[in-house]
CSV table of C-alpha atoms in Angstrom, one decimal:
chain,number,residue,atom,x,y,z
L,220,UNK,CA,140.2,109.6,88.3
L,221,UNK,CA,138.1,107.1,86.1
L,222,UNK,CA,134.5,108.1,86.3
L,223,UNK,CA,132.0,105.3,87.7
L,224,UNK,CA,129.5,105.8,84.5
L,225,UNK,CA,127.2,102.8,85.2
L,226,UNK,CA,126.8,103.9,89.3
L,227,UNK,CA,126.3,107.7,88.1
L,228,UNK,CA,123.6,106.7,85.6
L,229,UNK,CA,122.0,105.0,88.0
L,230,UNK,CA,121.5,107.4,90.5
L,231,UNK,CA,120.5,109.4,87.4
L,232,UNK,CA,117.5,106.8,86.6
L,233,UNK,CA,117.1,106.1,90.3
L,234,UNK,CA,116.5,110.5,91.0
L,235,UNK,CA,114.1,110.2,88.2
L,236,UNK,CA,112.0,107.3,89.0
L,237,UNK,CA,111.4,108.9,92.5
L,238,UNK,CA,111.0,112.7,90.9
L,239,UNK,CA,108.0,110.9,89.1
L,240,UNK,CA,106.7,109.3,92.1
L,241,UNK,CA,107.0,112.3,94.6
L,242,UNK,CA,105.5,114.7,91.8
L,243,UNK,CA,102.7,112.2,90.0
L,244,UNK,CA,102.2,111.0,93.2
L,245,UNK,CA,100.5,113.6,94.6
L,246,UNK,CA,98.5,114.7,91.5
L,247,UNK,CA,97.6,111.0,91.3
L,248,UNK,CA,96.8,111.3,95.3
L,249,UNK,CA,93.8,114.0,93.7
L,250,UNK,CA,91.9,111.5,91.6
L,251,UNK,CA,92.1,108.3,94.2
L,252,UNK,CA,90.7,111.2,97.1
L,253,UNK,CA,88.1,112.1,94.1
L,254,UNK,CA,85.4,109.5,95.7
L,255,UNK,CA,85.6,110.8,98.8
L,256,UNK,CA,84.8,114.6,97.7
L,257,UNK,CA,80.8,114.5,96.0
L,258,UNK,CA,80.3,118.3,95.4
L,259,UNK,CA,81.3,119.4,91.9
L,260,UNK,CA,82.7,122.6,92.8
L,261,UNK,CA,85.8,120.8,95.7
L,262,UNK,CA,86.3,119.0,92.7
L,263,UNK,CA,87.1,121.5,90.3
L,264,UNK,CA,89.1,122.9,92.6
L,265,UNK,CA,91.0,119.5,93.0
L,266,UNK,CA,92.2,119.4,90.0
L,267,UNK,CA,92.9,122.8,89.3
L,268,UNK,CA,95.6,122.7,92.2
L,269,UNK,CA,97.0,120.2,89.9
L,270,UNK,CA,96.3,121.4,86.2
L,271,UNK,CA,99.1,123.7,85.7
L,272,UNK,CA,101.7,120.8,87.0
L,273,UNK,CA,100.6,117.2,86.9
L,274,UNK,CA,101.7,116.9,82.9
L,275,UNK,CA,105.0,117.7,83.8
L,276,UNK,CA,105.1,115.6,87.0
L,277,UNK,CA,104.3,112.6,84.5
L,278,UNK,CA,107.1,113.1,82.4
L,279,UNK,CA,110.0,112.3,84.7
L,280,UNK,CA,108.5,108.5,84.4
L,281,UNK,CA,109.8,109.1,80.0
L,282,UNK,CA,113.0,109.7,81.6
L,283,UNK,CA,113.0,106.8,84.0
L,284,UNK,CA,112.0,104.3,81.3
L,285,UNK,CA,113.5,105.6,78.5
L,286,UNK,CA,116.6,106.1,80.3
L,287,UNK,CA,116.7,102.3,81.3
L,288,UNK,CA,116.5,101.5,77.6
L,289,UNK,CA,119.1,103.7,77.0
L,290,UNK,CA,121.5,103.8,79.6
L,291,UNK,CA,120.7,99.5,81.2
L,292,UNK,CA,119.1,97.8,78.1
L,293,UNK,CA,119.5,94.2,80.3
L,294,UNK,CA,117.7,95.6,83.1
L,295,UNK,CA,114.9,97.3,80.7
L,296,UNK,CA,114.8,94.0,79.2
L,297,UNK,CA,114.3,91.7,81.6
L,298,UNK,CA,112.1,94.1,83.8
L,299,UNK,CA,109.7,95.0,81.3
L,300,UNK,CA,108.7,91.3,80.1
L,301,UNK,CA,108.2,90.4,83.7
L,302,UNK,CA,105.9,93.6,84.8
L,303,UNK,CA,104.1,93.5,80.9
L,304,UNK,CA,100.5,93.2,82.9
L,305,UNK,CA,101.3,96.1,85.5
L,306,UNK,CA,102.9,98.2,83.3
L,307,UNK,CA,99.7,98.1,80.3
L,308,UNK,CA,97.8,98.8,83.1
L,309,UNK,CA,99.1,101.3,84.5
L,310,UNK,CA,99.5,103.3,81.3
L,311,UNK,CA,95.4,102.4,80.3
L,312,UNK,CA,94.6,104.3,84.0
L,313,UNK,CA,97.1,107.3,82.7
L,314,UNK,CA,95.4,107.7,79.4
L,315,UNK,CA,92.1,107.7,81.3
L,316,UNK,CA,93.0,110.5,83.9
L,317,UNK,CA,94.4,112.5,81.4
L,318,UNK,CA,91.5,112.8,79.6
L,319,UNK,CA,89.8,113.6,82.1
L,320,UNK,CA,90.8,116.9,83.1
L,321,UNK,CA,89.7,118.5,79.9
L,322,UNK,CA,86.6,116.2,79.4
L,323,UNK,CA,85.2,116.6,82.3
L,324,UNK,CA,84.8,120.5,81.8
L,325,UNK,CA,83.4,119.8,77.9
L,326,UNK,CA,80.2,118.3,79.2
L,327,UNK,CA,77.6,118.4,81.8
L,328,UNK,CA,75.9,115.5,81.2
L,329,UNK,CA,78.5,113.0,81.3
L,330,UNK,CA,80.9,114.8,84.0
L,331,UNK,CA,80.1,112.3,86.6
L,332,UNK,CA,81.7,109.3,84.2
L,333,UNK,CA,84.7,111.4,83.8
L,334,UNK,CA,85.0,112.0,87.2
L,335,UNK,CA,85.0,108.6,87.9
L,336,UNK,CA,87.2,107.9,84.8
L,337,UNK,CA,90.1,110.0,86.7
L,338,UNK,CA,89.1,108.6,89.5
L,339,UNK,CA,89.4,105.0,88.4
L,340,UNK,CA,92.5,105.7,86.3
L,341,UNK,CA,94.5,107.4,89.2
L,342,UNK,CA,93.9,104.3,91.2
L,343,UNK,CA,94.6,101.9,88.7
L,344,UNK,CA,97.7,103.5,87.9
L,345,UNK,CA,98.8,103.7,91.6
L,346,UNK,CA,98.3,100.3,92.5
L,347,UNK,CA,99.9,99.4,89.3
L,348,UNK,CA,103.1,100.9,90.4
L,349,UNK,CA,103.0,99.8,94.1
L,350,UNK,CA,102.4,96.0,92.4
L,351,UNK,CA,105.1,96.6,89.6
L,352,UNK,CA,107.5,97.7,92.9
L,353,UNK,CA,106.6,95.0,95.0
L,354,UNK,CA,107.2,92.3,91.8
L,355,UNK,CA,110.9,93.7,91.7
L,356,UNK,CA,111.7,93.8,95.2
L,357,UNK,CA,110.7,89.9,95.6
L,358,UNK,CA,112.4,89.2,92.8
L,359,UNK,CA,112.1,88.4,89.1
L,360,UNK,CA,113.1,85.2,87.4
L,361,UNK,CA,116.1,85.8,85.1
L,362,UNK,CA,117.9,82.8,83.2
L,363,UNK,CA,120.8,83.8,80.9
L,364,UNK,CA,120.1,87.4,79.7
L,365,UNK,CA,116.6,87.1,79.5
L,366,UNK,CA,113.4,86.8,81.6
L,367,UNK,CA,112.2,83.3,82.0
L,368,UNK,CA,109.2,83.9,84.8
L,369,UNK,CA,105.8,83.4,83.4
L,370,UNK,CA,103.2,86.4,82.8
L,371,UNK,CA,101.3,86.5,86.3
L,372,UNK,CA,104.5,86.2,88.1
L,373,UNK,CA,104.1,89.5,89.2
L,374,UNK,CA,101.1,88.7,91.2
L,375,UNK,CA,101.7,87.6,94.7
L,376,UNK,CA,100.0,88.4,98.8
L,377,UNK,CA,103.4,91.0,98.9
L,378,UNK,CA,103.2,92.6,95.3
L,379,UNK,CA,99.5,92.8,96.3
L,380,UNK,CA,99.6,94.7,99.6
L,381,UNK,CA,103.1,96.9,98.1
L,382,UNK,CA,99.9,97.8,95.8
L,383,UNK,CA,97.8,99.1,98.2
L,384,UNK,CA,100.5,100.7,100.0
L,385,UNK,CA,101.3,102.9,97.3
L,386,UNK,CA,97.7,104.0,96.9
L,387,UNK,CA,97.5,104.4,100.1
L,388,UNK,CA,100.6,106.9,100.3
L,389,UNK,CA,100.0,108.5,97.3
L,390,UNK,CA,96.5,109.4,98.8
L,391,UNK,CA,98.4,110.9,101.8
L,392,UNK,CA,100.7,113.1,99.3
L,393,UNK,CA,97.5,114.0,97.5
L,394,UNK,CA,95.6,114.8,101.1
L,395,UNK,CA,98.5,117.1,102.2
L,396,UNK,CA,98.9,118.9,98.8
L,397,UNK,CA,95.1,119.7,99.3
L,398,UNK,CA,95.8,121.2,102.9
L,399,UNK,CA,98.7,123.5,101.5
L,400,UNK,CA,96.4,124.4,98.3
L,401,UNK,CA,93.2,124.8,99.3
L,402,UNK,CA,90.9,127.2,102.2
L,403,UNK,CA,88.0,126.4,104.3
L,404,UNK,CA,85.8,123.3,104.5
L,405,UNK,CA,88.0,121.3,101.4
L,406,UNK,CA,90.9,122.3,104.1
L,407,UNK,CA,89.7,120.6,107.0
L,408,UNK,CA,88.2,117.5,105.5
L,409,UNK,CA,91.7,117.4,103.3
L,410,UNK,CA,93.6,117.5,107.1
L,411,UNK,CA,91.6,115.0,108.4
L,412,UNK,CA,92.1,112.6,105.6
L,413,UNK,CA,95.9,113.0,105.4
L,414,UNK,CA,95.7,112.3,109.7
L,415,UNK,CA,93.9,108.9,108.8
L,416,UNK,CA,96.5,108.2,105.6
L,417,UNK,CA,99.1,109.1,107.5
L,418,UNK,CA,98.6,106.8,110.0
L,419,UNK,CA,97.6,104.2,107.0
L,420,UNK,CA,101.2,105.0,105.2
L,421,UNK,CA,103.2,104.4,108.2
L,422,UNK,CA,101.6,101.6,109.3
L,423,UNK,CA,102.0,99.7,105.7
L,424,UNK,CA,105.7,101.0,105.6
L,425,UNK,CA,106.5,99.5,108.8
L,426,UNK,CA,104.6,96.2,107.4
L,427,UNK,CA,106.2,95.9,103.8
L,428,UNK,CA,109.7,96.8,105.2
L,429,UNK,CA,109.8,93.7,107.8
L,430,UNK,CA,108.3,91.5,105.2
L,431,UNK,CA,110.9,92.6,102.7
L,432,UNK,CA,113.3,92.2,105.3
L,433,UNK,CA,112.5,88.4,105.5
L,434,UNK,CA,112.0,87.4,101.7
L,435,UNK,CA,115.6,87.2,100.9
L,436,UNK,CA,118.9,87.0,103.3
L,437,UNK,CA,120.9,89.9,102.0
L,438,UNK,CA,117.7,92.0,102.5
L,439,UNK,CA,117.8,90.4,105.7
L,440,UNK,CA,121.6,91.5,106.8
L,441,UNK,CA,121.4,94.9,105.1
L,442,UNK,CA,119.1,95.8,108.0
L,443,UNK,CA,119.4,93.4,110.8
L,444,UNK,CA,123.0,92.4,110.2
L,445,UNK,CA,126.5,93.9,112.1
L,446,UNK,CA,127.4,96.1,111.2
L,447,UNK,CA,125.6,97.2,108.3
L,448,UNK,CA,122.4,97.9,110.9
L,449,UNK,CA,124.0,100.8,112.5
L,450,UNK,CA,124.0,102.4,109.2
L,451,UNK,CA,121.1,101.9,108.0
L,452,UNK,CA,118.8,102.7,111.5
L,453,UNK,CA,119.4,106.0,109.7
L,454,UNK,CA,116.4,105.4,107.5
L,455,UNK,CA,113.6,104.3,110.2
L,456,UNK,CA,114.7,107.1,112.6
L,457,UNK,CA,114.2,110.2,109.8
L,458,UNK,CA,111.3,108.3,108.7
L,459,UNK,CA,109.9,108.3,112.5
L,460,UNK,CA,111.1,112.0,112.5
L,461,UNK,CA,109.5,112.8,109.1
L,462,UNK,CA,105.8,111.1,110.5
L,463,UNK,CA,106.0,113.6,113.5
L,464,UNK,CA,107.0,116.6,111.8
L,465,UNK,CA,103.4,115.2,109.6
L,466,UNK,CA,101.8,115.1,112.5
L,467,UNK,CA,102.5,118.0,114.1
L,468,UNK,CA,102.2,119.7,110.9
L,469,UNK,CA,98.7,118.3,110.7
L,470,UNK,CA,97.7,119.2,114.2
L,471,UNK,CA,99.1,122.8,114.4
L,472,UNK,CA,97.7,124.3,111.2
L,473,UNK,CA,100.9,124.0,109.3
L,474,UNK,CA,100.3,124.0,105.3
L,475,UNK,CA,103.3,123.4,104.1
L,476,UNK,CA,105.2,121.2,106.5
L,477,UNK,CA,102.6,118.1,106.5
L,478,UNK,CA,103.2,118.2,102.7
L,479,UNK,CA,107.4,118.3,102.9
L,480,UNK,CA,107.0,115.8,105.9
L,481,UNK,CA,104.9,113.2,103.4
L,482,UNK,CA,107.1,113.9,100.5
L,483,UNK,CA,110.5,113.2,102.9
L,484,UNK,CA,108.5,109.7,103.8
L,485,UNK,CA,108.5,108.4,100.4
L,486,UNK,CA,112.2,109.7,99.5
L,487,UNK,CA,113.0,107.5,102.7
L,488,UNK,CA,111.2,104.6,101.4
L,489,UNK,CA,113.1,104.8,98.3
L,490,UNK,CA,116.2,105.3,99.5
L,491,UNK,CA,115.0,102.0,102.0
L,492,UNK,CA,114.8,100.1,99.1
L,493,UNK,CA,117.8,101.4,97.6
L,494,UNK,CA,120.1,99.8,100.5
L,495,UNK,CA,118.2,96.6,100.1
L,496,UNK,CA,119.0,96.5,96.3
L,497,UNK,CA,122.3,97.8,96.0
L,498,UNK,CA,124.1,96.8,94.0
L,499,UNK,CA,121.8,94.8,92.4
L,500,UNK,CA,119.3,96.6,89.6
L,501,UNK,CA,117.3,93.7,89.1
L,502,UNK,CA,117.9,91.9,93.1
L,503,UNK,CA,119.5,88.4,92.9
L,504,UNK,CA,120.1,88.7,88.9
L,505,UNK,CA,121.4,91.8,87.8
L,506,UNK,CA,124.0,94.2,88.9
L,507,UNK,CA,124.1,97.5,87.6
L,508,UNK,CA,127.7,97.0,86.6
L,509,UNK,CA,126.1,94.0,84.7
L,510,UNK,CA,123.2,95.7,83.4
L,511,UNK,CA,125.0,99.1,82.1
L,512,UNK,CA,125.8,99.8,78.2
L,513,UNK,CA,128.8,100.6,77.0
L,514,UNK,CA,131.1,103.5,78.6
L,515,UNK,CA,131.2,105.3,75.4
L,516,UNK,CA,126.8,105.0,75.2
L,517,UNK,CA,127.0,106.3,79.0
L,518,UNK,CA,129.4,108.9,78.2
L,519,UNK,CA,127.5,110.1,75.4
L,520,UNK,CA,124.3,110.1,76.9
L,521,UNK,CA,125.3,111.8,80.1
L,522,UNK,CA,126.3,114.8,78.2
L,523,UNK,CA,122.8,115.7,76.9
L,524,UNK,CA,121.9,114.9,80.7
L,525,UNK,CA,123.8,117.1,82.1
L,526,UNK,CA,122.8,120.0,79.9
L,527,UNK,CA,119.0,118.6,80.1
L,528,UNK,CA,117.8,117.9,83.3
L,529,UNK,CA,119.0,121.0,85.2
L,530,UNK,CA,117.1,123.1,83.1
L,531,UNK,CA,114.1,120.8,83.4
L,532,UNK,CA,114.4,121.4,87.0
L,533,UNK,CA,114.9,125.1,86.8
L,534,UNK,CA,111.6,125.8,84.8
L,535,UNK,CA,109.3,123.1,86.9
L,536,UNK,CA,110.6,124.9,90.0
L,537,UNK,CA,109.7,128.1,87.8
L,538,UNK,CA,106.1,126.6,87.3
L,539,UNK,CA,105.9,125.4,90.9
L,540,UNK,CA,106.8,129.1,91.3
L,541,UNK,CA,104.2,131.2,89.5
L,542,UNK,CA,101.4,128.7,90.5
L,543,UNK,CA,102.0,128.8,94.1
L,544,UNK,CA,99.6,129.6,96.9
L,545,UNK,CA,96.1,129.0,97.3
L,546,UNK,CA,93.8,128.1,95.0
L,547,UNK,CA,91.1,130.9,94.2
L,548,UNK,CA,87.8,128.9,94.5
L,549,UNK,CA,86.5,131.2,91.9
L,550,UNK,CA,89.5,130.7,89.6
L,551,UNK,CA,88.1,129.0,85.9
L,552,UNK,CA,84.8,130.2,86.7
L,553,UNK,CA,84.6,133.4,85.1
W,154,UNK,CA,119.6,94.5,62.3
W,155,UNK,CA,121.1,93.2,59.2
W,156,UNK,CA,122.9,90.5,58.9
W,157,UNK,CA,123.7,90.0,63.1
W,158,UNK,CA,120.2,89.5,64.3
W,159,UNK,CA,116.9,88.6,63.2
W,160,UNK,CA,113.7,89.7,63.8
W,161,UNK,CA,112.4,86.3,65.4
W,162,UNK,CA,115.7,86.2,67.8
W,163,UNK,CA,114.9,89.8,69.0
W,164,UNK,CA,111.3,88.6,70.2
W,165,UNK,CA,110.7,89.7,74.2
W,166,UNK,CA,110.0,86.8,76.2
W,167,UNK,CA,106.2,87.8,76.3
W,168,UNK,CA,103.2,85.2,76.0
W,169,UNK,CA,100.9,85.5,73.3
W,170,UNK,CA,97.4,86.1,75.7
W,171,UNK,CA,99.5,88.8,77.2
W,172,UNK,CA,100.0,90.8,73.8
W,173,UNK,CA,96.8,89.7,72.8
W,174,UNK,CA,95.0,91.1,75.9
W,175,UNK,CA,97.4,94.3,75.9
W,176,UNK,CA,95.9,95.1,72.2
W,177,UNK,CA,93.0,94.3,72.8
W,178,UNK,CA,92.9,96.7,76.2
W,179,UNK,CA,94.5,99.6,74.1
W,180,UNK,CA,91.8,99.4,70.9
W,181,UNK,CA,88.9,99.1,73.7
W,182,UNK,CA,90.2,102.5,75.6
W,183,UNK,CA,91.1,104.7,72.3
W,184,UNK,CA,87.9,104.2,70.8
W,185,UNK,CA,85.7,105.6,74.1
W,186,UNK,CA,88.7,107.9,74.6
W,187,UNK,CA,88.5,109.4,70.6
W,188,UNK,CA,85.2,108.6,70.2
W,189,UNK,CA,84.6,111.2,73.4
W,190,UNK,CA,87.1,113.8,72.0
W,191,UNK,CA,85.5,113.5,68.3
W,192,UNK,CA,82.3,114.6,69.7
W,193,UNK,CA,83.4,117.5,72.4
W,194,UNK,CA,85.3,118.8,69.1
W,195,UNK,CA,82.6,118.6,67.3
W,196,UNK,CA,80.5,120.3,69.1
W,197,UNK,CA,82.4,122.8,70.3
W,198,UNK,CA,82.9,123.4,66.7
W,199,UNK,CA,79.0,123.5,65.9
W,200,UNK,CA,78.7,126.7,68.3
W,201,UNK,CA,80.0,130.1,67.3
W,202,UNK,CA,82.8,131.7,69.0
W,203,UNK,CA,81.6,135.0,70.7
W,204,UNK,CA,84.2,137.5,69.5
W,205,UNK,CA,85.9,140.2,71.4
W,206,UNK,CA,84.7,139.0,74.6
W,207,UNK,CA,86.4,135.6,74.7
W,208,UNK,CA,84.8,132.3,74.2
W,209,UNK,CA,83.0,131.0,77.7
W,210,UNK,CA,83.3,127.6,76.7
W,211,UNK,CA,87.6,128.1,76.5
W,212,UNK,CA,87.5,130.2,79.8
W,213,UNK,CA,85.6,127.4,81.2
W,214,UNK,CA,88.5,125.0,81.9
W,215,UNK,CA,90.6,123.8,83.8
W,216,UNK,CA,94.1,126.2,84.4
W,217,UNK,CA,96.9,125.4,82.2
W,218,UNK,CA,100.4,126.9,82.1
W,219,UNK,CA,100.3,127.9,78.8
W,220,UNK,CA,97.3,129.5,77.4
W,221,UNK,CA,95.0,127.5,74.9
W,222,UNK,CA,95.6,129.4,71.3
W,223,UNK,CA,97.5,132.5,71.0
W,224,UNK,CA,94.1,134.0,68.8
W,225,UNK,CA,90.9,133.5,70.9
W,226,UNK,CA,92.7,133.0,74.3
W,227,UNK,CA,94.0,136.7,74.7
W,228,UNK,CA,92.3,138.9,76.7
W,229,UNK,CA,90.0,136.1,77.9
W,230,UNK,CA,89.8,136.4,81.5
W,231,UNK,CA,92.3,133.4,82.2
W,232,UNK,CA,94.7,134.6,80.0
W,233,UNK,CA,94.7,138.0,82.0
W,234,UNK,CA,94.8,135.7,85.6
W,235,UNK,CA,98.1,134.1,84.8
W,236,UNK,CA,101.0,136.1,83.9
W,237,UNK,CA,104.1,135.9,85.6
């Protein structure tokens, strides 16, 4: 049987893209909650329930772009001109929160600007992806093989509230993470912010779907059409299922089930906007058929990934492993 | 690439202001960001470490998965904290 390279790699890029944003997105949940927490000592806290794994979270997005210059140079090409603003942007709010977790240990004085520097940056970077999401999904302007849209396409009323949405969600992930990491009073406020984000998430899914569903047609008969609608109810009844298992996660003292619960929302969402797009890679230009090198680049290529990226998830499941549990407040504080 | 395309026909269909903005952006954020970790070097350099006892100022950071330096780090109470 002839291998389907192209529709394997994708998947490929596709697992990575939402490794990075289940993982980053919680550790970027910490810094956009940062406000919200004023006492010095929940925040170290905050991001020590992070330190040990947010670095590695951040890398699946290398593979995710790096493997669309390797594996769809069209798509990478087309994509990357049209989401230049969102993408510099979101890269400036990385650089900042990364700094900031050692910085803000080096100094007393300036803590507080750090603090707002990861802060800042984690929200930055979040909306930055929720916009860069929301440009794709409405579509990008591709004549020939090249992007011909200008360089605040990106920036409409849908890319803006896709945005917020992801903030919004990541802020969720971030909430619940605190609720399985954390004891006491950073517990309970954490459980009560994830409630109120939860609600939030849900709410702007439900929003951003239906509008998606009514900026293009096919979008349009991937959901509401016959019979493709019977499929694809699949996604909005596990996502109802997944906000009550939050729910009652959140209201019965659970730790760890708000947190799976939020992380199964967003692999819903993705996979949501998976059926819209396939099998488009860039919707209404770009196949991935179209898109994809060479067989012989693909082949090549997925030989190091097969080798690679199981034993990438083998020792961040080992991290997740030896970090787990609760944080010890007095932890770093010797 | 020699002789099949030029550098001029390989340009990404990006605006000037865009690239211009971007650069800017990135020389703006590297200087606070270097500047900042020039001087926490520096003056983590300008104090002593303690000896045996660890350094307080290493111990006094945020977790990591690996320890900081294999020298100064042993023994520190973090290092202790965080074998598998």
């Amino acid at each position: 049987m002839e291998l389907d390279l192209p529709f394997i790699w994708a998947g490929l890029i596709a697992f990575a893209v939402l490794a990075y944003v289940v993982l980053d997105g919680f550790d970027l949940g910490i810094g956009i909650l940062f406000p919200l927490f004023r006492e010095r000592h929940d925040r170290d806290i905050m991001t020590n329930s992070v330190a040990p794994v947010w670095d590695g979270n951040e890398t699946w997005l290398v593979l995710g772009g790096g493997g669309l210059l390797a594996v769809f140079p069209l798509a990478y090409a087309t994509i990357f001109p049209a989401l230049y603003m969102p993408i510099i942007a979101m890269l400036l709010g990385l650089v900042f929160r990364g700094v900031a977790f050692e910085f803000r240990w080096r100094t007393r004085r300036a803590s507080g600007w750090w603090d707002w520097g990861f802060a800042f940056g984690s929200t930055v970077a979040a909306f930055a992806q929720g916009i860069a999401l929301g440009a794709l999904v409405q579509g990008i302007h591709v004549e020939g093989r090249a992007y011909a849209g200008g360089w605040w396409d990106w920036l409409t009323p849908f890319s803006a509230l896709t945005g917020i949405a992801v903030v919004i969600g990541y802020a969720l992930l971030g909430a619940t993470w605190l609720n399985l990491k954390t004891i006491g009073a950073l517990q309970q406020r954490a459980r009560r912010i994830a409630v109120i984000t939860g609600v939030a998430t849900l709410a702007l899914i439900g929003v951003v779907s239906l509008w998606t569903a009514f900026l293009d047609s096919v979008y349009f008969s991937r959901w509401f059409g016959f019979p493709t609608a019977f499929f694809s109810a699949v996604v909005p009844f596990l996502l109802a299922l997944s906000a009550f298992a939050l729910w009652h996660g959140l209201t019965h003292d659970k730790h760890l089930q708000p947190f799976l619960a939020a992380l199964a929302m967003f692999v819903l969402s993705f996979i949501g906007i998976g059926i819209s797009f396939y099998p488009y890679i860039v919707p209404g230009a770009l196949t991935i058929h179209q898109a994809a090198a060479p067989d012989s680049s693909l082949a090549f290529l997925l030989v190091g990934a097969v080798v690679l990226v199981p034993i990438i998830l083998i020792y961040t499941g080992y991290a997740y492993w030896v970090f787990r549990g609760k944080i010890d407040p007095e932890e770093g504080y010797h | 690439m020699y002789g099949h395309l030029s550098t001029a026909q390989s340009l990404s269909p990006v605006v000037a202001p865009a690239v211009g903005s971007s650069l800017v952006a990135f020389i703006v954020v590297y200087f606070i960001v270097f500047g900042a970790g020039a001087f926490y070097i520096l003056r983590l350099m300008a104090r002593a470490p303690v000896g045996d006892k660890g350094d307080q100022d290493l111990a006094n950071g945020p977790i990591r998965t690996a320890g900081i330096t294999p020298g100064p780090a042993e023994g520190t109470p973090m290092g202790a904290g965080h074998g598998a």
